[in-house]
Amino acid sequence: MAETNLQVLLRRRPQGAPVPEDFEIVERAAPEPAEGEVLVRAAYLSLDPYMRGRMSEAKSYAKPVALGAVMEGRTAGTVVASKAPGFAPGDVVAGGSGWQRFSCVKAAGLIKVDPAEAPLSANLGVLGMPGLTAWVGLEDIGQPQSGEVMVVSAASGAVGQVVGQIGRIRGCKVIGIAGGERKCRYVTEELGFDACIDHRGDLAAQLDRHCPEGIDVYWENVGGVVQAAVFPRLRDFARMVMCGVIAQYNVAEGSDSFGGAPGPNLGAVVRKRLRIQGFIVSDNGWPRYPQFRREMLGWMGDGRLRWREDVVEGLRNAPQAFIGLLEGKNFGKLVVKID
Amino acid sequence: MAETNLQVLLRRRPQGAPVPEDFEIVERAAPEPAEGEVLVRAAYLSLDPYMRGRMSEAKSYAKPVALGAVMEGRTAGTVVASKAPGFAPGDVVAGGSGWQRFSCVKAAGLIKVDPAEAPLSANLGVLGMPGLTAWVGLEDIGQPQSGEVMVVSAASGAVGQVVGQIGRIRGCKVIGIAGGERKCRYVTEELGFDACIDHRGDLAAQLDRHCPEGIDVYWENVGGVVQAAVFPRLRDFARMVMCGVIAQYNVAEGSDSFGGAPGPNLGAVVRKRLRIQGFIVSDNGWPRYPQFRREMLGWMGDGRLRWREDVVEGLRNAPQAFIGLLEGKNFGKLVVKID
């Protein structure tokens, strides 16, 4: 007898910032796995800024979620039934099963994890897509060298907190940028960044104070005024890792859904030999997941890598939590505890 | 008995576009080589856009030419006297000996070339710094793949003509951008580009016509409106090779000598996974000169690589020729025949 499924659907496409009415919460019978599929009961859902892009029809790197369909997202949970070799009831898994309690997932879309290695929810953050994003972006683009200066925007967020700590492990001086005193204190006191700047203050002056020598690696999660303050302070041969521009995601949809405001004059890119490069972790990140996980578990084990989660109780609260994420209201990796 | 030297000095720093009065032409006795030096009689002087940066005191990747000093530049000529092992009178050499007929150059700053391999002046263009610039920028950043679409600005210039022809050799569809019908015709008919767009026309419409599928590699020599038209047409994973922004070099000096006008919104860099990277050939290019020269001579030998020079007679005419270069008046690689 099928259990009751709870799902969050996309009801309509947001105009600017999403509102609760853009989502619809429904109860349905849980599905049955087809051949090659696994029925997963999700315990945690990951909420991440990229989901704003999936709600939009604007051209992007991935297809939008269809109207009336379940919102896309990664979860961590337990196998309930399996029609795929290699998976059995009770296995702990992470994968892209969406904003819902039960889902049938193809085996290729699941990672089996050892629950003894880390708390279940960590598989969505520090050991999940955001952690992998940080690791891959630094491996492929940021390439931090000992003695360099790294600046990380959205430093207390899911990706930023990992980026900065890897920067420290690699021997960089790491300056975070975050919203508000509480987050900044967390970034320095708990995560061990060398300093953290409140973006609500005078960014330029604070950057000059903390990075008088300039910036070698800038991790871009934000865009907008933060980017404008950092860009002129990049040093020769600096790398700008373009991971996201959350400040621009809620710009009302027009000719360019990511905001048509101008960016920096690129003359400095020649003069300073800058490298500005964007990436999406799903392009080439997952095949490297085992190597990433091994390295991260090592750092977590010896206390060099810490993380913070912002846990929201109940899938019905996911829309409001996601809306808050885009406004910077979360504090740490945002996850939903489904039941 | 010393022969008479002819030199072009920097008299004052230009405000905006250089004028003839910014230079001074003097006659002096030719110098004597010190231990480890070679006395070179230059036959050709290369004029290149980067020299505008050397005339300015604004912060850049290289020191400015001092007021009253000889303008910097590369020449091709003949050894007259040598106090350095490996060089003897009559040797044909290329090196950075400045805007002057005679100069003493340290052996490490000279390349000995085989005059049978190519005309002397070619060592300043297709086989010189501009050719090496094209080759290195494509090797390290552009990485053109067969079947891709490449757009080259300043396509008839010293660097652009080599870039586009290497693009064709690598199997790309290559679209040039140049100023005026005559240059465009040369780019397609002589250099074999697939098409060439006159930047004085409707750039956006012409790009849409010739690159309906978008652009994979953009070679940036120009900046300004050309960049603005190309940027939105870059495809996923496109590379933007930032070689120069000549349209911005004569902007009057203020807070940023390369022009403070805004550039493109960088949100697309994430979404399309773009790579925008600047380089300066002197950073890591010259150690690869032998490999470059070998490959270029091969292509020149079998007729796959052609080039055009714009030869100005007489060193006294170098200032006016350089002023014209910044206005796009040259047609092909600009060199001065010294006597």
XYZ file of C-alpha atoms in Angstrom, chain A residues 59-61 220 227 231 236-237 240 242-245 248-249 256-280 282-283, chain B residues 59-61 220 227 231 236-237 240 242-245 248-249 256-280 282-283:
84
model
C 17.599 30.908 -21.383
C 20.018 29.231 -19.022
C 22.352 26.271 -18.747
C 32.048 35.467 -6.909
C 31.768 42.767 -7.575
C 37.179 44.217 -9.301
C 48.102 40.994 -11.666
C 47.270 37.387 -12.621
C 37.853 35.554 -10.566
C 32.348 33.111 -11.327
C 30.098 30.786 -9.339
C 26.954 32.863 -9.037
C 25.520 36.362 -8.990
C 21.037 39.674 -9.806
C 18.767 36.621 -9.755
C 18.509 39.347 -19.745
C 17.165 37.562 -16.708
C 20.436 37.986 -14.857
C 20.242 41.758 -14.875
C 21.321 44.077 -17.618
C 23.317 46.453 -15.429
C 26.789 47.046 -16.816
C 29.864 45.364 -15.387
C 33.482 46.414 -15.117
C 35.468 47.786 -18.005
C 37.536 44.841 -19.233
C 40.638 46.858 -20.154
C 42.141 45.790 -16.837
C 41.809 42.139 -17.887
C 44.594 42.682 -20.428
C 46.752 44.957 -18.326
C 46.573 42.736 -15.228
C 46.290 39.395 -17.098
C 43.136 38.514 -15.222
C 41.206 35.314 -15.693
C 37.442 35.579 -15.234
C 35.786 32.223 -15.629
C 32.390 30.757 -14.933
C 31.556 27.155 -14.218
C 28.644 24.919 -13.309
C 27.300 19.583 -12.998
C 29.413 20.032 -16.139
C 50.059 52.021 -13.852
C 50.578 49.205 -16.301
C 52.358 45.916 -16.709
C 39.800 40.970 -28.447
C 33.224 44.117 -27.582
C 29.776 39.674 -25.909
C 28.442 28.307 -23.823
C 32.086 27.623 -22.967
C 37.472 35.599 -24.899
C 41.918 39.646 -24.108
C 44.907 40.828 -26.119
C 44.244 44.545 -26.303
C 41.621 47.258 -26.242
C 40.382 52.656 -25.232
C 44.098 53.539 -25.341
C 41.935 54.566 -15.307
C 44.027 55.178 -18.375
C 42.287 52.378 -20.236
C 38.906 54.044 -20.125
C 36.388 53.926 -17.340
C 33.364 53.105 -19.500
C 31.459 50.116 -18.127
C 31.743 46.689 -19.672
C 29.326 43.781 -19.977
C 27.324 42.426 -17.075
C 29.238 39.326 -15.981
C 26.187 37.246 -15.062
C 26.500 35.543 -18.431
C 29.992 34.363 -17.477
C 28.434 31.960 -14.962
C 25.462 30.937 -17.053
C 27.511 30.303 -20.209
C 30.702 29.185 -18.411
C 32.745 31.790 -20.261
C 36.450 32.281 -19.864
C 37.698 35.852 -20.224
C 41.436 36.026 -19.898
C 44.122 38.575 -20.567
C 47.748 37.944 -21.369
C 50.934 39.746 -22.280
C 56.365 38.874 -22.717
C 55.176 37.012 -19.606
